[in-house]
Short mmCIF file of C-alpha atoms and ligand atoms in Angstrom, two decimals:
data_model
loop_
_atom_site.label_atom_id
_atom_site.label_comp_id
_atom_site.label_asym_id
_atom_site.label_seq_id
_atom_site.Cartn_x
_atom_site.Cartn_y
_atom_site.Cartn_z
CA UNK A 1 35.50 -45.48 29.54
CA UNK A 2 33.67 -43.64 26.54
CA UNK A 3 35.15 -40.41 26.07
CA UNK A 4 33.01 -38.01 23.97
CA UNK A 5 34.19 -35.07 22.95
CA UNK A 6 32.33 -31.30 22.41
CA UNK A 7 33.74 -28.58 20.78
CA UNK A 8 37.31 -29.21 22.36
CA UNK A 9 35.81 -30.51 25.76
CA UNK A 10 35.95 -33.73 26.91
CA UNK A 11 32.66 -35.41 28.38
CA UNK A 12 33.31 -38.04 31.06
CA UNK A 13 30.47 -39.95 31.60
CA UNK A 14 30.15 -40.89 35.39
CA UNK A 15 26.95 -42.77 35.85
CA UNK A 16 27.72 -46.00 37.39
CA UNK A 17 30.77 -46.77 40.10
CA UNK A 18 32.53 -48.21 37.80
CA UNK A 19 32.69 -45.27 35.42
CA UNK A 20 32.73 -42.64 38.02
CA UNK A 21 35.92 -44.59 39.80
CA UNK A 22 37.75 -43.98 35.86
CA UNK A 23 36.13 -40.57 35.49
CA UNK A 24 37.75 -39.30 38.80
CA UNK A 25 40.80 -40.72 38.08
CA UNK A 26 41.06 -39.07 34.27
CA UNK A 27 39.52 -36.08 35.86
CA UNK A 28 41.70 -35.91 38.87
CA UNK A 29 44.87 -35.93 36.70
CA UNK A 30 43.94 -33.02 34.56
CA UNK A 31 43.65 -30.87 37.48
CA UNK A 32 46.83 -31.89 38.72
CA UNK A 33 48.03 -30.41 35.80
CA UNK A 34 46.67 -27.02 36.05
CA UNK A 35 43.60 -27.58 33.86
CA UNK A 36 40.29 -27.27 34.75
CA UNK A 37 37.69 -29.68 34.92
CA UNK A 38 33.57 -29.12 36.01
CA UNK A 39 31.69 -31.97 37.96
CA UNK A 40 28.80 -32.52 39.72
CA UNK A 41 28.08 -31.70 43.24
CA UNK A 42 24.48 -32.06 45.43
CA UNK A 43 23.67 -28.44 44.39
CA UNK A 44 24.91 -27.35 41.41
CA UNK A 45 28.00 -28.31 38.67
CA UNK A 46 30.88 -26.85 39.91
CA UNK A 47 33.81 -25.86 37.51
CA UNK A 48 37.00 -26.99 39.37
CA UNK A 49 41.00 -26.03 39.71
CA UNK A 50 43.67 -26.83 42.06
CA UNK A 51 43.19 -24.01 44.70
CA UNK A 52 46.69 -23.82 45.45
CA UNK A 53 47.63 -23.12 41.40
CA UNK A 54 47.19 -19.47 41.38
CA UNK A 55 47.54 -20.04 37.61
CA UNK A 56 45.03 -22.83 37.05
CA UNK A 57 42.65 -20.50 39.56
CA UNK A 58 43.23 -17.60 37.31
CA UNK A 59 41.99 -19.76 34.31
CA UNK A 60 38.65 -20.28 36.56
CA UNK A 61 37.95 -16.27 36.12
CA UNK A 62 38.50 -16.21 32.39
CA UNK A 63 36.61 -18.93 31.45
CA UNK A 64 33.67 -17.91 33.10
CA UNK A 65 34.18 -13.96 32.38
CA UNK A 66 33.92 -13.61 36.09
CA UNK A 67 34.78 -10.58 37.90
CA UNK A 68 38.07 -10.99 40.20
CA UNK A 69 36.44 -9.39 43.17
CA UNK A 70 33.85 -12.28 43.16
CA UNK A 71 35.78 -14.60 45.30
CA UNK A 72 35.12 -19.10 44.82
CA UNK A 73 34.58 -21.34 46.99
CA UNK A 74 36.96 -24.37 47.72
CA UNK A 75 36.03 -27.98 47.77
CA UNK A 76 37.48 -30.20 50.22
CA UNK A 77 37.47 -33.65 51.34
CA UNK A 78 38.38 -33.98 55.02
CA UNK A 79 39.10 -31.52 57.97
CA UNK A 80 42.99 -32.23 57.29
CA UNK A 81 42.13 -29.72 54.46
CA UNK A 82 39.93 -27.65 56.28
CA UNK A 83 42.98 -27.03 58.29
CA UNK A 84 45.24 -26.34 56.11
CA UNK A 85 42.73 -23.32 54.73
CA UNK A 86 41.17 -21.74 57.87
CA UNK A 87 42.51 -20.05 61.16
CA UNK A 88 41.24 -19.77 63.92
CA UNK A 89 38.42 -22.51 63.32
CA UNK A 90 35.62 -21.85 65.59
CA UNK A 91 33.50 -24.57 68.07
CA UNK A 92 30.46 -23.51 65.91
CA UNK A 93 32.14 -24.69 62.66
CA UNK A 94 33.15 -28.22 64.14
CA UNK A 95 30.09 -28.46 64.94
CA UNK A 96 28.49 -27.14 61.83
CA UNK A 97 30.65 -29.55 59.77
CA UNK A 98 29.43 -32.92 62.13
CA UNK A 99 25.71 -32.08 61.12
CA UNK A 100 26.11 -31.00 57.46
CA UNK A 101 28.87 -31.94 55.43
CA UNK A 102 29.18 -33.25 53.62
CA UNK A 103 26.51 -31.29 52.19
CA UNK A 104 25.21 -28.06 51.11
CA UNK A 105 26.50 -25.85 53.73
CA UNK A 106 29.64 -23.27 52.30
CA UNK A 107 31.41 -21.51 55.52
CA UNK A 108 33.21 -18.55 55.47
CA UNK A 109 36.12 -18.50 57.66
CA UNK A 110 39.56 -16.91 58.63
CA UNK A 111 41.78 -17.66 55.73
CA UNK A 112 45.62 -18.74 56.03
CA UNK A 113 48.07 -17.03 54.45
CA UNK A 114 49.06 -19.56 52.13
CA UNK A 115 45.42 -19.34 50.23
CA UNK A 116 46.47 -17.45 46.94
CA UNK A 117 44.66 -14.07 47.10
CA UNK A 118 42.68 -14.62 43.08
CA UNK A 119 40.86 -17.61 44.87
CA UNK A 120 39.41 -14.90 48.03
CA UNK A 121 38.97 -11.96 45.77
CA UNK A 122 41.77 -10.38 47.82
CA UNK A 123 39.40 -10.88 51.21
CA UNK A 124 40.53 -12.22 54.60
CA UNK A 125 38.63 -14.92 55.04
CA UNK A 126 37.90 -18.23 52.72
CA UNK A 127 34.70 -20.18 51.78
CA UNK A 128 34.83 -23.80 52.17
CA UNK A 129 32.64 -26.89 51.90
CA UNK A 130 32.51 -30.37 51.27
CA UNK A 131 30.42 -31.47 48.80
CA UNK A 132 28.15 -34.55 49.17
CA UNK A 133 27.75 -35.68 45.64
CA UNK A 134 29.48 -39.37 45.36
CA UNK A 135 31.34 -38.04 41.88
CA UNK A 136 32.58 -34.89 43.60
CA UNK A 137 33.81 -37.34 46.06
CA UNK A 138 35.49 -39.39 44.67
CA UNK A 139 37.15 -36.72 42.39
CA UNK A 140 38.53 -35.09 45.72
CA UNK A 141 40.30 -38.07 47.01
CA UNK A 142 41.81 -38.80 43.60
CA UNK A 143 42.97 -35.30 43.11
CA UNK A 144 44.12 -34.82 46.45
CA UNK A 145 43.82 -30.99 46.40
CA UNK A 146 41.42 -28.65 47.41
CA UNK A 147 39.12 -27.68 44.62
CA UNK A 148 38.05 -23.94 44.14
CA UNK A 149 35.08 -24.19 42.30
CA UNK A 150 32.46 -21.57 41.43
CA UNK A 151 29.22 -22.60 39.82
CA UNK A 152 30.35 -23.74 36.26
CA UNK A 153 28.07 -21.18 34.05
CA UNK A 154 29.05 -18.22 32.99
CA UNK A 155 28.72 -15.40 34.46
CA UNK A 156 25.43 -14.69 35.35
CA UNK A 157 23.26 -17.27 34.08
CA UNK A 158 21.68 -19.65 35.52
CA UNK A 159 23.90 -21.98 37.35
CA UNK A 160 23.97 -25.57 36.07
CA UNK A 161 22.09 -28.73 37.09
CA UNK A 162 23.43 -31.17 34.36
CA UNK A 163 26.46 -31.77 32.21
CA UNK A 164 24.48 -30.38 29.02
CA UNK A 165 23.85 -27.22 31.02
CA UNK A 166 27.73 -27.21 31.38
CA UNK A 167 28.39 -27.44 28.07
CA UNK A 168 26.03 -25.05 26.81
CA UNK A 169 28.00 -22.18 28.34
CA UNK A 170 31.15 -23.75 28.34
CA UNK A 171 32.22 -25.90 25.65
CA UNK A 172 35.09 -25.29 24.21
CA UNK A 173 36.51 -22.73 27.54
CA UNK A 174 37.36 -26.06 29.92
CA UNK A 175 39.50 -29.38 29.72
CA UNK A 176 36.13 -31.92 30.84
CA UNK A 177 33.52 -31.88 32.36
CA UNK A 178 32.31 -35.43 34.38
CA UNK A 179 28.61 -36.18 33.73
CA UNK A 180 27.49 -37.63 36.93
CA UNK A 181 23.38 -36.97 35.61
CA UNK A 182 21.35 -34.55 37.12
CA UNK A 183 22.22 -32.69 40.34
CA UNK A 184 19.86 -33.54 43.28
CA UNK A 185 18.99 -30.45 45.25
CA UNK A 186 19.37 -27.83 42.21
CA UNK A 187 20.36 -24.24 43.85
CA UNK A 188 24.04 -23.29 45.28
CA UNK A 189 24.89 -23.79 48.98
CA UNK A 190 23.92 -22.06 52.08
CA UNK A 191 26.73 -19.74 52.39
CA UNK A 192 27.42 -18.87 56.34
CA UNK A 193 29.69 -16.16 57.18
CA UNK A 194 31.58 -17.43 60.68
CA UNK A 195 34.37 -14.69 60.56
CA UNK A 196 32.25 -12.04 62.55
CA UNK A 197 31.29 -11.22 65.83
CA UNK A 198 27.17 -12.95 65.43
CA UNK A 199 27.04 -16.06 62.50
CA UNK A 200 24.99 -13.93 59.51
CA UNK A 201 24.03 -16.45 56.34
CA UNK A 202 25.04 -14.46 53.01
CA UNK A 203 23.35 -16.70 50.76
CA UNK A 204 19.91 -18.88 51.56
CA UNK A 205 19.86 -22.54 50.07
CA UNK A 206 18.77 -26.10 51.41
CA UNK A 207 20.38 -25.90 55.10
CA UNK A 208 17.69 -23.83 56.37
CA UNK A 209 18.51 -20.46 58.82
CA UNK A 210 16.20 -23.05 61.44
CA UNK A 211 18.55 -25.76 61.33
CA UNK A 212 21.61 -23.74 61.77
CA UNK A 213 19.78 -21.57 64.51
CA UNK A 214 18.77 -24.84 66.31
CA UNK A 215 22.10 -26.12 66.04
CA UNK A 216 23.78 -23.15 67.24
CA UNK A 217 21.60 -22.39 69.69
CA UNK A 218 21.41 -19.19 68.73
CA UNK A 219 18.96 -17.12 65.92
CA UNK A 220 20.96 -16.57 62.61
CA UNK A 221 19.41 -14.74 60.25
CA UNK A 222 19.83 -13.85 56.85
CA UNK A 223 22.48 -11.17 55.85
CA UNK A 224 20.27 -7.50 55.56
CA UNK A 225 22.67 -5.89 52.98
CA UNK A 226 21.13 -4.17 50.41
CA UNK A 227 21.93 -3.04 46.67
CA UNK A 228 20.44 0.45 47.60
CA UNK A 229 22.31 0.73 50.97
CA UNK A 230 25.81 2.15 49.20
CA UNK A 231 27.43 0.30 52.00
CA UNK A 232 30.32 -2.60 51.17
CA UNK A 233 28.68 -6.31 50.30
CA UNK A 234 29.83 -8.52 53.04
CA UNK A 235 29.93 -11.55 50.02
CA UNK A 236 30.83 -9.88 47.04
CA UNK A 237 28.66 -12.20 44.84
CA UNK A 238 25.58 -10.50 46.01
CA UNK A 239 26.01 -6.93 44.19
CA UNK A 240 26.05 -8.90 41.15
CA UNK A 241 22.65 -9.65 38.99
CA UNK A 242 22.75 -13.78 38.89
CA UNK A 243 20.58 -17.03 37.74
CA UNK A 244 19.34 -14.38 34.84
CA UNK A 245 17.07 -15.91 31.89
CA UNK A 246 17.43 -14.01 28.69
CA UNK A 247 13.85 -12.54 28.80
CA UNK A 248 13.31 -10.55 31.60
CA UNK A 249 11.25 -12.09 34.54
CA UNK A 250 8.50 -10.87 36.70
CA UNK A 251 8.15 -12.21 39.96
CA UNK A 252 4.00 -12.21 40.53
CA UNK A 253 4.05 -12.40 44.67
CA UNK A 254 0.74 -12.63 46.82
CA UNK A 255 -1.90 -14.70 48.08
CA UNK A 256 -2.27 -18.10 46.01
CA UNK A 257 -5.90 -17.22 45.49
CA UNK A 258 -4.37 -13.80 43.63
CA UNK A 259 -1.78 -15.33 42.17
CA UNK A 260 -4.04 -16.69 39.43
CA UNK A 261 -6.37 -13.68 38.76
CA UNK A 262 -2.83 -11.85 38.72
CA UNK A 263 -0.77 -13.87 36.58
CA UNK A 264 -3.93 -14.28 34.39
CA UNK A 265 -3.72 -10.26 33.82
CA UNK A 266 -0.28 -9.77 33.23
CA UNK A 267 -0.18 -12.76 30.69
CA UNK A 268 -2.91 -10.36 28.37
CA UNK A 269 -1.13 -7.18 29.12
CA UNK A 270 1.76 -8.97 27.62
CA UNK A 271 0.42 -10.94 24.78
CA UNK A 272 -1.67 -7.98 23.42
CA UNK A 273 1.33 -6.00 23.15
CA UNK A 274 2.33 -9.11 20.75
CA UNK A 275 4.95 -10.98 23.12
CA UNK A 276 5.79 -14.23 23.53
CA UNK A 277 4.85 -14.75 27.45
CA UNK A 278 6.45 -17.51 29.26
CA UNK A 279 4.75 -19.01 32.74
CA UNK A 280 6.67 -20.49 35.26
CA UNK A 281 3.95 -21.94 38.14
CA UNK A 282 3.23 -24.34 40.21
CA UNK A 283 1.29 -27.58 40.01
CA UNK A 284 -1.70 -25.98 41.29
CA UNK A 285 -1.81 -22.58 39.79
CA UNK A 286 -1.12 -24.19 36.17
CA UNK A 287 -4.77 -25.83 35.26
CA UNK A 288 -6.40 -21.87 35.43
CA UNK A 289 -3.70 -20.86 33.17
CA UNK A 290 -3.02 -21.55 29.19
CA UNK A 291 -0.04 -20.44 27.33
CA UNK A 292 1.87 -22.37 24.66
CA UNK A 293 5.38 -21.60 26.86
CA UNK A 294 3.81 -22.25 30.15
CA UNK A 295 6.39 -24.72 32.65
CA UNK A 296 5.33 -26.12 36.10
CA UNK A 297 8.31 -26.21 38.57
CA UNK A 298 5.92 -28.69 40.48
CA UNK A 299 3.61 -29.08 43.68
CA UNK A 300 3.80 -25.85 46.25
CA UNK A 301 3.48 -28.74 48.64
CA UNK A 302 6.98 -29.78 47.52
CA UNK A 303 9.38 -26.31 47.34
CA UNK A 304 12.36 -28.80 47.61
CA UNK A 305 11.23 -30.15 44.31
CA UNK A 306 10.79 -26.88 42.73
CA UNK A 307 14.18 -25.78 43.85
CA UNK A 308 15.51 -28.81 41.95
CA UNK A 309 13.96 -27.64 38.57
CA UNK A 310 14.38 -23.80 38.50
CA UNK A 311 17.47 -23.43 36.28
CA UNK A 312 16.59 -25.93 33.84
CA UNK A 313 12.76 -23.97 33.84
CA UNK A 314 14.83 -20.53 33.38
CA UNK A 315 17.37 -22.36 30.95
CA UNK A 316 14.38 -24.06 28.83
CA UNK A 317 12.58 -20.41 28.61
CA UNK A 318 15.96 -19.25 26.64
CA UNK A 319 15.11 -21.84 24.00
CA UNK A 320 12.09 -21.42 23.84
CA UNK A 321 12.87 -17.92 23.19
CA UNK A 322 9.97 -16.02 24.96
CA UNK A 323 10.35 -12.30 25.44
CA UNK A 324 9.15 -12.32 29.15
CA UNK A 325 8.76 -14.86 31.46
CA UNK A 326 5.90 -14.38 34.89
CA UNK A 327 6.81 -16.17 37.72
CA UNK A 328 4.88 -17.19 40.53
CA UNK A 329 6.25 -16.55 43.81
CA UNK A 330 5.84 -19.24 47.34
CA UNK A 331 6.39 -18.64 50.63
CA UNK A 332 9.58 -17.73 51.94
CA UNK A 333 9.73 -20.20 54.69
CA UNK A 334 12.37 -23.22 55.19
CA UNK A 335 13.86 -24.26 51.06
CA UNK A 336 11.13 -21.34 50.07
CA UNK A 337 13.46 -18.50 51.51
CA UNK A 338 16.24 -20.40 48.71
CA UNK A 339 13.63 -20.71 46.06
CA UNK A 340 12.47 -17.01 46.27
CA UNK A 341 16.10 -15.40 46.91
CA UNK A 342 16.95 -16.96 43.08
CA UNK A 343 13.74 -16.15 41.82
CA UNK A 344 13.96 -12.15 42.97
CA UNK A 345 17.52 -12.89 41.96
CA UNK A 346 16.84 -13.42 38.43
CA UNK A 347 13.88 -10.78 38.75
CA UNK A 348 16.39 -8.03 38.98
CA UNK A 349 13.98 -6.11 41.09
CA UNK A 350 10.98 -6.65 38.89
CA UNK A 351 8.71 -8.15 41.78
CA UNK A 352 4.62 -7.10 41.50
CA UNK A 353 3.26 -7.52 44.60
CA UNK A 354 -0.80 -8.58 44.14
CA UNK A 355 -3.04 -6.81 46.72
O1 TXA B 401 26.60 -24.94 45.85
C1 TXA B 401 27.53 -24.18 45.65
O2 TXA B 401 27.96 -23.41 46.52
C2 TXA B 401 28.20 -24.24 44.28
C3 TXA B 401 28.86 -25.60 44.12
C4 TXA B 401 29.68 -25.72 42.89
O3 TXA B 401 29.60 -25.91 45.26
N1 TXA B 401 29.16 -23.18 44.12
C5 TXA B 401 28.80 -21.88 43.96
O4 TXA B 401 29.87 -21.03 43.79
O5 TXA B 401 27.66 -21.51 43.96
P1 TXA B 401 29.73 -19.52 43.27
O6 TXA B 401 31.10 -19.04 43.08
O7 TXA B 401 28.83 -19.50 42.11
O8 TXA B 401 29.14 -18.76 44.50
C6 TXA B 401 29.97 -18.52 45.63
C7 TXA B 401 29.38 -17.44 46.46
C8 TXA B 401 29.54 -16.09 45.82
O9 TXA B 401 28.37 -15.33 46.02
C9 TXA B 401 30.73 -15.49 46.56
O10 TXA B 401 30.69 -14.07 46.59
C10 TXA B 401 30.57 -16.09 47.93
O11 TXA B 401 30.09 -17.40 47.72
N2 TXA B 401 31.86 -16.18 48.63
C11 TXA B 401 32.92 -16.93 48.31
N3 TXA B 401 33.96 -16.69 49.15
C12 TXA B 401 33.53 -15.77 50.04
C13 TXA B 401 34.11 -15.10 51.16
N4 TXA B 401 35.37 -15.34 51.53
N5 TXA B 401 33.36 -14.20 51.83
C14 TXA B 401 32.09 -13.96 51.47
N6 TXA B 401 31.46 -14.55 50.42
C15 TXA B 401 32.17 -15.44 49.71
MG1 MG B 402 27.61 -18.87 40.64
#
């Protein structure tokens, strides 16, 4: 196995079965030792510990500079774990589980006692998924633990969708990271809260509120908690200002024959004022448009795509070190609703609606 190292951090590289099957293993016994190690998964790299290490979970917070009420999601491979981490499991998450995992669907259930309190934030119940990513995997048999694993930037930036993404934020603050190339669907889980009375989805992402509705038979909606509200999150993540670029970003939302008239006037507003002005559009919006730091996420025909790209499109702006970045916005329908939840996300509230 080639075994790079940066700044302190070893780089496993996991690209073909054969290297991925020595990668898990190295990586697997590092976190059996307490240390913690970021891999791949389907949505984003996730930076892993042994969730039943309250010491090696405690390591998870530093490194990032996370807040300890923000509680992590654990990684499992099988429902022997599931079990182990969640009581009462309802019908709906059995069923839940058949259809989607592995894959990007996170569900918040009753936690056991045993689940150390710094990997819940101190809450009642426990996030858990199982990744589909073969790396992730294969890193979960070999460990044989549950992984907690938060997205492995820090905190608040972007997440990250490739082991150089990693490394940029973390180099030096983790034990490895395995670089399994990069990660297919691009934004974090669907996060689905199961622990109250009606099923309420916390965070949006590529398991769609329609598939989980049709499943269940019943409409689920996306959480309606607001910053403004004063009342308590019911995921703690959301108070917190996420997937931020370093310039700030203006979503541009409206009709798509607007969007180019609108974008077109901000970008002058900006540029006579003498800043750099990044673009981020789609396919079809970008041939109306000229700019020296303009990036296409891709086709509006193809959100799934454009999911895939935005953090290394908010990531790419910080190098290219524009002072403000205009986004266009899509429709918020099926992926979309994912797509625009990051994009207000990183937004912060600045959101121009085009009449
Ligand atoms: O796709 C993903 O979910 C990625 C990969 C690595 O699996 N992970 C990820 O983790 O995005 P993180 O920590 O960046 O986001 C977890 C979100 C946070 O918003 C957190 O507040 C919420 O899930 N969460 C975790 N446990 C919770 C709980 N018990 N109740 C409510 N929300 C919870
Ligand atoms: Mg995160």
């Amino acid at each position: 196995m080639t075994v790079k190292k940066r700044a302190g951090t070893y780089v496993y590289e996991a690209k073909d079965p054969a290297a991925m099957a020595k990668a898990a293993k190295a990586a697997a016994k590092l976190l059996q030792q307490g240390k913690l190690v970021a891999f791949p998964t389907e949505t984003v790299y996730g930076l892993g510990a042994n969730a039943w290490d309250e010491k090696a979970v405690e390591k998870i917070f530093f490194a990032k500079g996370r807040p300890a009420d923000n509680p992590l999601i654990v990684h499992i491979s099988g429902p022997r774990q599931l079990e182990a981490l969640a009581d009462p499991i309802p019908a709906e998450a059995w069923l839940l589980a058949e259809r989607f995992w592995p894959g990007p669907l996170t569900l918040v259930l009753p936690k056991k006692t045993q689940v150390p309190d710094v990997v819940t934030g101190g809450l009642k119940t426990v996030a858990v998924r199982i990744p589909r990513h073969p790396v992730a995997l294969a890193l979960l048999q070999e460990a044989d633990l549950p992984l907690a694993a938060p997205s492995a930037n820090l905190s608040g930036r972007p997440s990250p969708t490739t082991a150089e993404h990693v490394l940029t934020d973390l180099a030096g603050r983790i034990e490895a990271v395995v670089d399994g190339g990069p990660c297919e669907v691009g934004l974090e889980s669907t996060v689905l809260d199961l622990s109250r009375e009606t099923p309420q989805i916390l965070r949006p992402g590529a398991v769609t509120a329609q598939e989980i509705s049709e499943l269940l038979g019943q409409n689920c909606v996306l959480t309606r908690w607001q910053e403004e509200s004063g009342a308590k999150p019911p995921s703690p993540g959301l108070k917190y200002l996420h997937y931020a670029p370093q310039a700030p970003l203006y979503l541009l939302r409206g009709e798509p024959q607007r969007l180019v008239s609108g974008l077109q006037k901000e970008q002058q507003k900006w540029e006579a004022a003498g800043n750099k002005t990044g673009l981020l559009v789609s396919a079809e919006t970008a041939p109306f448009l000229q700019s020296d730091y303009l990036l296409v996420l891709g086709s509006r025909t193809d959100p799934a795509g454009m999911a895939a790209r935005l953090y290394d499109a908010l990531r790419r702006f910080d190098r290219l070190g524009v002072d403000v970045i205009l986004a266009e916005g899509y429709p918020a329908t099926g992926v979309g609703l994912a797509l625009m939840n990051r994009l207000q996300k990183a937004a912060g509230g600045r959101v121009i609606d085009l009449e």
